[in-house]
Coordinates of C-alpha atoms in Angstrom, one line a residue:
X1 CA 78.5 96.3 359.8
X2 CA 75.4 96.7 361.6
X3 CA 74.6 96.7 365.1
X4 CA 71.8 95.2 367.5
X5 CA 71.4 95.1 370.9
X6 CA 69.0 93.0 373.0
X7 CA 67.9 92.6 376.7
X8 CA 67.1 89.3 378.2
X9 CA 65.3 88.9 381.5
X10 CA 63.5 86.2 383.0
X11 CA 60.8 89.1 384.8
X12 CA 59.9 89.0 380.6
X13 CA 58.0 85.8 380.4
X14 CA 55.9 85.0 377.9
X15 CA 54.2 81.8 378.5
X16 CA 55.9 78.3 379.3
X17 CA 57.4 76.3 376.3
X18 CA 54.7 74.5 374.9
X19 CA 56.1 71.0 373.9
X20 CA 53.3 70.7 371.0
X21 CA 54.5 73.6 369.1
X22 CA 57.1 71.0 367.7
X23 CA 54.3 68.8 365.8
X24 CA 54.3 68.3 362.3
X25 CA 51.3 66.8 359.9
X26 CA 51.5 63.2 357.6
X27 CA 49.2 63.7 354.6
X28 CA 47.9 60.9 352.3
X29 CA 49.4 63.7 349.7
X30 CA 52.2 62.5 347.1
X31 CA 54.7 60.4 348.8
X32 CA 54.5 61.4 352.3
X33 CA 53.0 58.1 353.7
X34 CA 53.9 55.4 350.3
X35 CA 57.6 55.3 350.2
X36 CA 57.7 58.1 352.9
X37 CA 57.2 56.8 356.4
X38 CA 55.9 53.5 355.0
X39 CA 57.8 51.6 352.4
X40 CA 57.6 47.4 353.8
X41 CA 60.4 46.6 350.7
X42 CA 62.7 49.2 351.9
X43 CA 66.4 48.0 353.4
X44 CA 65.1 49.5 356.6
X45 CA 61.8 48.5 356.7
X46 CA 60.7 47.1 360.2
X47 CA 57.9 44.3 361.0
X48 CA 55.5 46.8 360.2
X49 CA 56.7 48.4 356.7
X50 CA 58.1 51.6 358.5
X51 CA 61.1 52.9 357.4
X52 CA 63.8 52.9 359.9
X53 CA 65.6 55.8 358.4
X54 CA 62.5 57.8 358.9
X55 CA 62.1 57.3 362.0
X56 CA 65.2 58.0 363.5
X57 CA 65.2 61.3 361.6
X58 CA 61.7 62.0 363.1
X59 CA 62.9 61.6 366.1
X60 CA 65.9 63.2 365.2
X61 CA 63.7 66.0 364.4
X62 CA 62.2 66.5 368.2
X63 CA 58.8 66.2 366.6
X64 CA 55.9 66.2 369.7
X65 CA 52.6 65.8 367.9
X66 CA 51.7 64.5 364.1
X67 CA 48.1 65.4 362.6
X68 CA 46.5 63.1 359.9
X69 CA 45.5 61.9 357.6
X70 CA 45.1 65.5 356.8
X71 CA 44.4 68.3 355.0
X72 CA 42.6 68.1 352.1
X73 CA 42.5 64.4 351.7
X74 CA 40.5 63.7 354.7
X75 CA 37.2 65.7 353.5
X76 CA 36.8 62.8 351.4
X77 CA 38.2 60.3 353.3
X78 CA 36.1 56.8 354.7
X79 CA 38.1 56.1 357.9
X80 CA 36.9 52.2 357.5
X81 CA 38.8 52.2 354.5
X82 CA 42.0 51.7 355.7
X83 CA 41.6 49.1 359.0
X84 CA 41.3 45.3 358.8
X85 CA 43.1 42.9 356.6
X86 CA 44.9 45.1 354.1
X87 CA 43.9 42.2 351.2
X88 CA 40.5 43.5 351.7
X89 CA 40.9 47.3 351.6
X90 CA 39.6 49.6 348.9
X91 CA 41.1 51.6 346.7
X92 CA 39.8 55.0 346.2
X93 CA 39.9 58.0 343.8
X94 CA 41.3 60.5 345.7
X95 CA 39.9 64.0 344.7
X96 CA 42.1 66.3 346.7
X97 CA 45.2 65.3 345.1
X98 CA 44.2 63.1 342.2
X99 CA 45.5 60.1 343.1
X100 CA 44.4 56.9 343.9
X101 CA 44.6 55.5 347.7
X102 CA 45.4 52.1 348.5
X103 CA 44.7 52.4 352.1
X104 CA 47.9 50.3 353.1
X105 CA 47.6 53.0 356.1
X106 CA 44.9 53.6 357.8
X107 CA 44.5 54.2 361.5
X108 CA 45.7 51.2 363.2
X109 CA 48.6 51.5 361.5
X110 CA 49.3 55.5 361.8
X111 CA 48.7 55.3 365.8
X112 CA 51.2 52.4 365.6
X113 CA 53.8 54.6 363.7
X114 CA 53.6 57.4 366.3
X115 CA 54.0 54.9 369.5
X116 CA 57.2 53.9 367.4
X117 CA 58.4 57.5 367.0
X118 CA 57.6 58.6 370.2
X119 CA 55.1 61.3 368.8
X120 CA 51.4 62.4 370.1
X121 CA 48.8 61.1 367.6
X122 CA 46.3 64.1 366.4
X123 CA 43.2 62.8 364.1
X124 CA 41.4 65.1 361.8
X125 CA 37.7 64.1 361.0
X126 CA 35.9 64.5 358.1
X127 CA 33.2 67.3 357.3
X128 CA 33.5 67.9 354.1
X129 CA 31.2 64.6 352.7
X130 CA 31.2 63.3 356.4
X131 CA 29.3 64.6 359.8
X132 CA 28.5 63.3 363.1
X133 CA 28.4 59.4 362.7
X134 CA 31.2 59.1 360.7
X135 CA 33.2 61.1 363.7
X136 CA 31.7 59.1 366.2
X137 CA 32.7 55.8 365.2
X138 CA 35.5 56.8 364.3
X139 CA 36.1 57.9 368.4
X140 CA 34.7 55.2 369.6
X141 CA 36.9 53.0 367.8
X142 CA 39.8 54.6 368.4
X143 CA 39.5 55.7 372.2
X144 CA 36.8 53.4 374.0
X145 CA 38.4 50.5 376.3
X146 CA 35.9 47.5 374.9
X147 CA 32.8 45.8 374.9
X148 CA 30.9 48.0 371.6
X149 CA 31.2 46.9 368.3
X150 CA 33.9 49.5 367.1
X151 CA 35.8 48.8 369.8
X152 CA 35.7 45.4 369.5
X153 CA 36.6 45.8 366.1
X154 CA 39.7 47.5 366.8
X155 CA 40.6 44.4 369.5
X156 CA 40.1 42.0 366.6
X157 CA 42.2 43.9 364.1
X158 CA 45.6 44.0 366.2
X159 CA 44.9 47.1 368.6
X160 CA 43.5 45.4 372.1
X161 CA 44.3 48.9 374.3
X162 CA 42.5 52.2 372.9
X163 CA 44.4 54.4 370.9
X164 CA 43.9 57.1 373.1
X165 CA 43.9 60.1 371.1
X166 CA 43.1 63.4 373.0
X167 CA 43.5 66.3 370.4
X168 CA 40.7 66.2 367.4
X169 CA 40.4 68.5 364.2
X170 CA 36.6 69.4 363.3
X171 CA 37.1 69.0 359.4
X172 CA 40.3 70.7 357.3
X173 CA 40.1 74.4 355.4
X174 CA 36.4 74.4 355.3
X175 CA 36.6 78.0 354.2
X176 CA 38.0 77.1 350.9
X177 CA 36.5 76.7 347.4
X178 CA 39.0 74.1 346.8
X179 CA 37.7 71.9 350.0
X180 CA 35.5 68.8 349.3
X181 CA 32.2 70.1 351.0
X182 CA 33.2 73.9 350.9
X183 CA 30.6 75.2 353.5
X184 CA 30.0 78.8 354.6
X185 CA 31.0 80.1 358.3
X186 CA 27.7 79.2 359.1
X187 CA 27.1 76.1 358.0
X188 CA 30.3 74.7 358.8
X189 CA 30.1 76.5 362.5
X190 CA 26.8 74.4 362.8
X191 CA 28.3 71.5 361.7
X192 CA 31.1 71.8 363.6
X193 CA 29.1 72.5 367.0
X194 CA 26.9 69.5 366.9
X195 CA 29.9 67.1 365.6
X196 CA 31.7 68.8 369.0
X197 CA 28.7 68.3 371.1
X198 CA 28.0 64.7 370.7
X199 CA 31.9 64.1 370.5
X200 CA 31.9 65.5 374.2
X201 CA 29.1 63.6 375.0
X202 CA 31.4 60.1 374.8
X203 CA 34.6 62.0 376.3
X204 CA 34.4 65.8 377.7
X205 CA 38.1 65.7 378.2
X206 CA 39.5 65.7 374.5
X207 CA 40.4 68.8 373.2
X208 CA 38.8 70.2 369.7
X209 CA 40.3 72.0 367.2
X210 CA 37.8 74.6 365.0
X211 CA 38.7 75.2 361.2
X212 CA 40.3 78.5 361.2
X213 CA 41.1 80.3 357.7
X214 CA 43.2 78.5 355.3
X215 CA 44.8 82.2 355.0
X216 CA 44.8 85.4 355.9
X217 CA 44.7 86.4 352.5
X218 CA 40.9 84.5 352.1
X219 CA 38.0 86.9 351.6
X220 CA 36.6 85.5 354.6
X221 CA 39.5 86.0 356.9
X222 CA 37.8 87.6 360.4
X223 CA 34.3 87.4 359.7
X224 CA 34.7 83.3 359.1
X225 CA 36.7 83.2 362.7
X226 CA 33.8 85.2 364.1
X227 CA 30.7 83.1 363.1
X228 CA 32.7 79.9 363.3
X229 CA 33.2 80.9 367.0
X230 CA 29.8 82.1 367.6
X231 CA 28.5 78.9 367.2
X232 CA 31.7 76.8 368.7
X233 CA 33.1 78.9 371.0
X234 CA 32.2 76.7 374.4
X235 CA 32.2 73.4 372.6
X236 CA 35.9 74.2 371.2
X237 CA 39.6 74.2 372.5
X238 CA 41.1 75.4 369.4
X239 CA 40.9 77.6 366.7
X240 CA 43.0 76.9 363.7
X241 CA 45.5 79.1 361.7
X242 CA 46.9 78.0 358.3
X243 CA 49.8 79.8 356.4
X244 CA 52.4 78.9 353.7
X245 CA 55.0 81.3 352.0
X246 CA 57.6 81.7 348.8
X247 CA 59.7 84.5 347.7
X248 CA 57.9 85.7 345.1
X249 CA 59.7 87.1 341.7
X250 CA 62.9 87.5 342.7
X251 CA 61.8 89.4 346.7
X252 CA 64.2 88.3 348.9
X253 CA 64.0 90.8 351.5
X254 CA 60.1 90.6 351.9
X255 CA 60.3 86.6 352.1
X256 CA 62.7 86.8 355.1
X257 CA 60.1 89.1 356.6
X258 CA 57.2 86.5 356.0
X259 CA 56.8 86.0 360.0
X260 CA 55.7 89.9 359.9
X261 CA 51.9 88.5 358.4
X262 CA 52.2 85.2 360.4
X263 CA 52.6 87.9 363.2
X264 CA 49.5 89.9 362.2
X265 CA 47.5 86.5 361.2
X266 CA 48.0 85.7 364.7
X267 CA 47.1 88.8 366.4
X268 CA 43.7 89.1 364.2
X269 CA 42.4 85.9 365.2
X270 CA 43.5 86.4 368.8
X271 CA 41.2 89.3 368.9
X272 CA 38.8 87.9 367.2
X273 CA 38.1 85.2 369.4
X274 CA 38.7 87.4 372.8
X275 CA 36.0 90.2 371.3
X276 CA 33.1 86.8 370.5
X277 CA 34.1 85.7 373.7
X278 CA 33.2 88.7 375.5
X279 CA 30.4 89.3 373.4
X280 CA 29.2 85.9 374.4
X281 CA 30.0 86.6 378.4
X282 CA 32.4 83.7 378.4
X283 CA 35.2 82.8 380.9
X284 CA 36.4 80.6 378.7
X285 CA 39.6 81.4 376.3
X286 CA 40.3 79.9 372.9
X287 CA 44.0 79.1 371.9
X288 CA 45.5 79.0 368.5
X289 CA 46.3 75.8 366.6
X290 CA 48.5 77.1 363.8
X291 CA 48.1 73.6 362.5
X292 CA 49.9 73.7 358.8
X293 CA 52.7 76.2 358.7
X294 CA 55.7 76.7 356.4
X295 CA 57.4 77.4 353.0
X296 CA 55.7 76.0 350.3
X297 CA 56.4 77.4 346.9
X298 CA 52.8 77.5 346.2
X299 CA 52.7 79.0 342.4
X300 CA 54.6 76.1 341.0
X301 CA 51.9 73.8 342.1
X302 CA 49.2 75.9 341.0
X303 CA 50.6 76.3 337.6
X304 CA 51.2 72.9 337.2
X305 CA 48.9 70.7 335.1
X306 CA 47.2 67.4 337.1
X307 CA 48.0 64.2 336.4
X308 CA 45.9 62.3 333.3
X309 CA 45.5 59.3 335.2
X310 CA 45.1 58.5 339.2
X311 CA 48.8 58.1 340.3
X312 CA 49.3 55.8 343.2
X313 CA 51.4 58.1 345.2
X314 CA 52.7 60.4 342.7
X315 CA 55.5 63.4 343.4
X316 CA 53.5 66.0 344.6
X317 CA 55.0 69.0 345.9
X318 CA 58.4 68.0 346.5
X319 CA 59.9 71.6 347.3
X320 CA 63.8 71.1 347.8
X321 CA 64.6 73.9 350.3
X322 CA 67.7 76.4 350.4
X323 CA 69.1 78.4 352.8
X324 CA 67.3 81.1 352.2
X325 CA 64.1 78.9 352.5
X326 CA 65.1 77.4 356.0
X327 CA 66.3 81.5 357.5
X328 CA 62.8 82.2 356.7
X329 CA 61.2 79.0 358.0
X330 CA 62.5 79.6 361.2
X331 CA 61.6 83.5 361.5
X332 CA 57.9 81.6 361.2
X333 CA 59.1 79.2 364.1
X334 CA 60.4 81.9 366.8
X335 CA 57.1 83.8 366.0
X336 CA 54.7 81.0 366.9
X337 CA 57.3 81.1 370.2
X338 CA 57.0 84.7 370.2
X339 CA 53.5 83.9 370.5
X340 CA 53.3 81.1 373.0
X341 CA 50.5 82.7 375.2
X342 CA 48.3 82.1 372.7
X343 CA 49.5 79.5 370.0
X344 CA 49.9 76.2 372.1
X345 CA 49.7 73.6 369.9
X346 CA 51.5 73.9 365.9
X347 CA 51.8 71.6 363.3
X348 CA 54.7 71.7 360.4
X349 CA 53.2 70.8 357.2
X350 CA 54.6 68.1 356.3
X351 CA 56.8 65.4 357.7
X352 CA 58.4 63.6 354.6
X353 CA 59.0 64.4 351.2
X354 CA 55.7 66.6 350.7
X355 CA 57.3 70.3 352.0
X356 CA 59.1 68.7 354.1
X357 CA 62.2 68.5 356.7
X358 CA 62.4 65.1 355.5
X359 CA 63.5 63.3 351.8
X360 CA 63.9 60.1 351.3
X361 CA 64.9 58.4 347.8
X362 CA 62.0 55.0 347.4
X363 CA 64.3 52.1 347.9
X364 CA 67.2 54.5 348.9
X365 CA 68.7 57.3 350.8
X366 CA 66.8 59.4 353.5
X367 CA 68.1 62.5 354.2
X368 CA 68.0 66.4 356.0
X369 CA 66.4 69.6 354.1
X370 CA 67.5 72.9 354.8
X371 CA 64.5 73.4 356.9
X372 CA 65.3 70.1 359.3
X373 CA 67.8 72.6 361.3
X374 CA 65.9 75.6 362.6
X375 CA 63.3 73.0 363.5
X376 CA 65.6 70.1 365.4
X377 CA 67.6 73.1 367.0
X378 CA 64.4 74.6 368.7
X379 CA 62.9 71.6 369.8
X380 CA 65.7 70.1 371.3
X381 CA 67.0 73.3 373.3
X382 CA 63.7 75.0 373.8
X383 CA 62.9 74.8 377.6
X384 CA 61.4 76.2 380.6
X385 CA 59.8 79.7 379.6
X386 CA 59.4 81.6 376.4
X387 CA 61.0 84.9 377.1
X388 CA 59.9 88.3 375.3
X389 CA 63.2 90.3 374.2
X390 CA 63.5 93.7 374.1
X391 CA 65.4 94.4 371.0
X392 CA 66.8 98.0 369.5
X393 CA 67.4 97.1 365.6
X394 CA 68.3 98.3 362.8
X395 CA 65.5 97.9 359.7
X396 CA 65.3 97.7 356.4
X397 CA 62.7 98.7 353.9
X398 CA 60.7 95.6 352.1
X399 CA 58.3 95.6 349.2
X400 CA 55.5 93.5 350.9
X401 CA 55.6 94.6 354.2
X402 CA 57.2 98.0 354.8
X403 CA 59.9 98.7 357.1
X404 CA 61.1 95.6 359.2
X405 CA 64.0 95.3 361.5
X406 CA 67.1 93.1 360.5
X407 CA 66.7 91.5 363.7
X408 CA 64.1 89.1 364.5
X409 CA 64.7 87.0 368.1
X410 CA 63.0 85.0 371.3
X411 CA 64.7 83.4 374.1
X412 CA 63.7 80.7 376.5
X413 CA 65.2 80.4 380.0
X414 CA 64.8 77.4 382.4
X415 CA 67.2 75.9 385.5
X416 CA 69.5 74.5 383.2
X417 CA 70.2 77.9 381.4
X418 CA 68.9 80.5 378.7
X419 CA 68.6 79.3 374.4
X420 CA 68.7 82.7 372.0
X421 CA 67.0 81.9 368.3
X422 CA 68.2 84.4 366.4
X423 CA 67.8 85.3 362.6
X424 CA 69.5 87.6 360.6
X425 CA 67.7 89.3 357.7
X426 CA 70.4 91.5 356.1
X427 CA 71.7 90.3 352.9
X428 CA 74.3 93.0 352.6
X429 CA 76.3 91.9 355.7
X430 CA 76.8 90.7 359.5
X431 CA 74.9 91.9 362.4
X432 CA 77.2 92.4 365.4
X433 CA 74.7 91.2 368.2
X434 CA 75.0 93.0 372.0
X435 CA 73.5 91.0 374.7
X436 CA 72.5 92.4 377.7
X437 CA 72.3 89.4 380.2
X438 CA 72.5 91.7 383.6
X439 CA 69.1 90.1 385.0
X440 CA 70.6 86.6 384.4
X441 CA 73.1 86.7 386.9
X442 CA 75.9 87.6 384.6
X443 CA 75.4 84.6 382.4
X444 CA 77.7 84.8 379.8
X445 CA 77.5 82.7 376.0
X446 CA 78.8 79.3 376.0
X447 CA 77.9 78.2 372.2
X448 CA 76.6 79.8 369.5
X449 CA 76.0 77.7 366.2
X450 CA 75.0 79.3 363.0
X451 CA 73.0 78.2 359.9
X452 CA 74.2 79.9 356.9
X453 CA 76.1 79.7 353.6
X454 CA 77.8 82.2 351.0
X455 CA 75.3 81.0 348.4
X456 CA 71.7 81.9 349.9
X457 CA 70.2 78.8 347.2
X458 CA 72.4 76.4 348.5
X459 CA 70.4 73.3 348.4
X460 CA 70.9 69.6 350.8
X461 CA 70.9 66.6 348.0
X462 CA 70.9 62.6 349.2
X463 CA 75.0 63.1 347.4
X464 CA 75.7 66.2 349.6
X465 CA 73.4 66.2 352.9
X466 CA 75.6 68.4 354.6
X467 CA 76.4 71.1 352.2
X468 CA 73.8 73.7 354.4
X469 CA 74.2 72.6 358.4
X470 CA 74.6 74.7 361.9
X471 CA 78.3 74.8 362.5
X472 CA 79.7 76.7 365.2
X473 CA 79.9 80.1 364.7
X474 CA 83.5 81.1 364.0
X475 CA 82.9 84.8 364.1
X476 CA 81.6 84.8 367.9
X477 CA 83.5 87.8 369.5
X478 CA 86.0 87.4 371.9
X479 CA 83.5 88.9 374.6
X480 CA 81.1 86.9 376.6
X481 CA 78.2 89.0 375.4
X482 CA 78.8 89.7 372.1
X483 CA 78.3 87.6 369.2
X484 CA 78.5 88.2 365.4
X485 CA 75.1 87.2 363.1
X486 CA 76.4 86.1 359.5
X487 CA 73.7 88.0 356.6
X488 CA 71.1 85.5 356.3
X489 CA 71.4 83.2 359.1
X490 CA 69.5 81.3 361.5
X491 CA 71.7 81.0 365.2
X492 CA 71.2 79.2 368.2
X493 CA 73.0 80.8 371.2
X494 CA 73.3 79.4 374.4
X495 CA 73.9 81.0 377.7
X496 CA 75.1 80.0 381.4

């Protein structure tokens, strides 16, 4: 058996719990909006066409903040597209995804959907075929009060009040060869600066998000962060992260280590933008939007041959998520906690059906993925202040990434009491966990819950939705600071 021990102590604060590091992203991708959060024949359908199911599961979820309407969609995307009578919108080719969009959804409609689900509304412009008109309209028909014709416009199609939307994305990936309107640092930095400027100029309160690197695997990684900012870096709130990862041929180990290169993705950029910033004598610091974030099994997609036609919203990366998949999802989600200094605002890529928490059947069932857990667990009980542990761990040797320890934790503590997220990276067996609560006034552990299985593929399915689900961890130690980690397990344990 191994052993781990760990000290908690609220003198170790990281940075308070920022409530948008539980947002997630709705792409016009596949079926994440068609038959995902929209579906107007569905059973549960309300007034509006959203699915009931989905919503209570989103809220379910704890989600804080949604991002749309994307990704790679929205550098080709007209946002007048998809507002007025829906009888008179256009359908377009969609080049990111080869599909065809019907524009059922559109703005109005999305910003209607997040009032409904409680969630913060986060709108992504488009520089890829786009600029600085196209973003301005699109503000001032989404945030001014009346009396313009945009505006007014928005009154007349259903939406009197202003949508109100405070946190904007200056394009998607623009670093990418893949991206509609691929620019260089340069370019896009310019781009990006001006569209920010006159953006500022309606309403110097919103807060801008800057395209980051769409990896830190790109050949631009660090010098695209550094001209980006060089041009942005006073205009900007943001600067945006992107990361997905898979086990790769058979790796286990090294995929439960991925948060090891989210990690160092994180720290690069951080210093990155602190070194332009005080190269540029600035005051000002630039946070981290890590603004698409997960396991995506990548490969398939890319070996996978494109529709002949232009699929009205087609299967498109459907991923169905094991255990294994959801222990290293939320190694990713206590770093970006880990990390909460720095990364304030996060966005889980995607919400339904496209790499997602969520599946839903069209017509039919809605249900939980593997991944739903880590994710509802930390947002719910996440409170007060991120706390840095001090962990003594026993490692293990990985393929990708060297030698990493079996352990990988973060607490937060607040008035009501102290959350541990825990995961346990061994596959060969249990990790008995110490906890050295002394600066906590004694507390002692209350609950523990653990996410884990004896078959590490072990899959949630609309027939068995439950088969991988926290249960209460039945090897907790009969000692109030002492609790035993199952091999590859995500746990929640709560002190008091």
């Amino acid at each position: 058996m191994h052993q781990a021990k760990l000290t908690l102590d609220p003198a170790f604060k990281v940075a308070p719990v920022s409530r948008r590091t539980f947002g997630t992203f709705v792409e016009h991708l596949g079926r994440c909006v068609y038959t995902g959060i929209y579906e107007p024949d569905h059973p549960s359908a309300d007034a509006d066409g959203f699915r009931g199911d989905v919503l209570e599961l989103t809220r379910e979820l704890g989600v804080s903040t949604v991002r749309y309407p994307g990704g790679n969609f929205v550098s080709g995307y007209r946002w007048e597209d998809g507002i007025g009578p829906r009888e008179s919108r256009p359908h377009r080719l969609d080049l990111a995804w080869h599909s065809t969009e019907t524009n059922e959804v559109g703005v109005d409609e999305f910003v209607r959907w997040c009032r409904k689900a409680g969630v913060e509304p986060m709108m992504a412009i488009n520089l890829g075929t786009r600029g600085i008109e196209a973003a301005l309209d699109l503000l001032e028909y989404c945030n001014h009060p009346s009396g313009t014709a945009l505006s007014d416009l928005r009154a007349a199609n259903g939406s009197k009040d202003p949508h109100g939307i405070r946190m904007w994305c200056l394009g998607n990936e623009m670093d990418g060869p893949w991206q509609t309107g691929h620019k260089t640092p340069r370019e896009y930095g310019r781009l990006a600066a001006e569209t920010a400027r006159a953006m500022r100029m309606v309403d110097s309160s919103l807060e801008l998000v800057a395209c980051g690197s769409s990896s830190s695997s790109m050949p631009t990684f660090g010098t695209w962060e550094a001209e980006v900012l060089e041009e942005t870096y006073d205009l900007v709130d943001y600067i945006s992260c992107h990361a997905y990862y898979e086990e790769k041929d058979g790796d286990l180990g090294s995929f439960l280590a991925c948060s090891t290169n989210m990690e160092y993705f994180i720290r690069s950029v951080v210093a990155t933008a602190d070194h332009v910033g005080a190269r540029l004598k600035s005051r000002k610091r630039i946070d981290i939007s890590f603004d698409e974030w997960n396991v995506w099994y990548l490969s398939r997609f890319q070996n996978a041959a494109p529709p002949a036609d232009w699929p009205v919203a087609p299967p498109l990366l459907e991923d169905h998520y094991h255990l294994a998949d959801a222990v290293a999802f939320g190694g990713l989600l206590i770093t970006l906690l880990r990390n909460s200094d720095r990364v304030t605002s996060a966005s889980l890529a995607q919400l339904v059906n496209v790499i997602a928490p969520i599946m839903t059947e069209p017509g039919g069932r809605a249900w939980r993925q593997t991944t739903f857990h880590p994710f509802a667990q930390a947002s719910r009980l996440a409170a007060g202040d991120v706390l840095r542990v001090e962990s003594v761990s026993p490692s293990y040797e990985t393929a990708e990434y060297g030698e990493v320890p079996l352990l990988h934790a973060v607490a937060t503590h607040s008035e009501e009491g102290t959350t541990l997220f825990a995961v346990n990276r061994s596959t060969d067996g249990p990790l008995s966990l110490e906890i050295d609560a002394r600066a906590l006034g004694g507390a002692r552990i209350l609950e523990a819950t653990t996410l884990t299985h004896t078959d590490v593929y072990a899959r949630n399915t609309a027939d068995d939705p439950d088969r991988v689900a926290p249960r209460p961890n039945a090897d907790v130690e009969h000692d109030p600071a002492r609790v035993l980690l199952p091999p590859v397990s995500w746990n929640v344990i709560r002190l008091g």
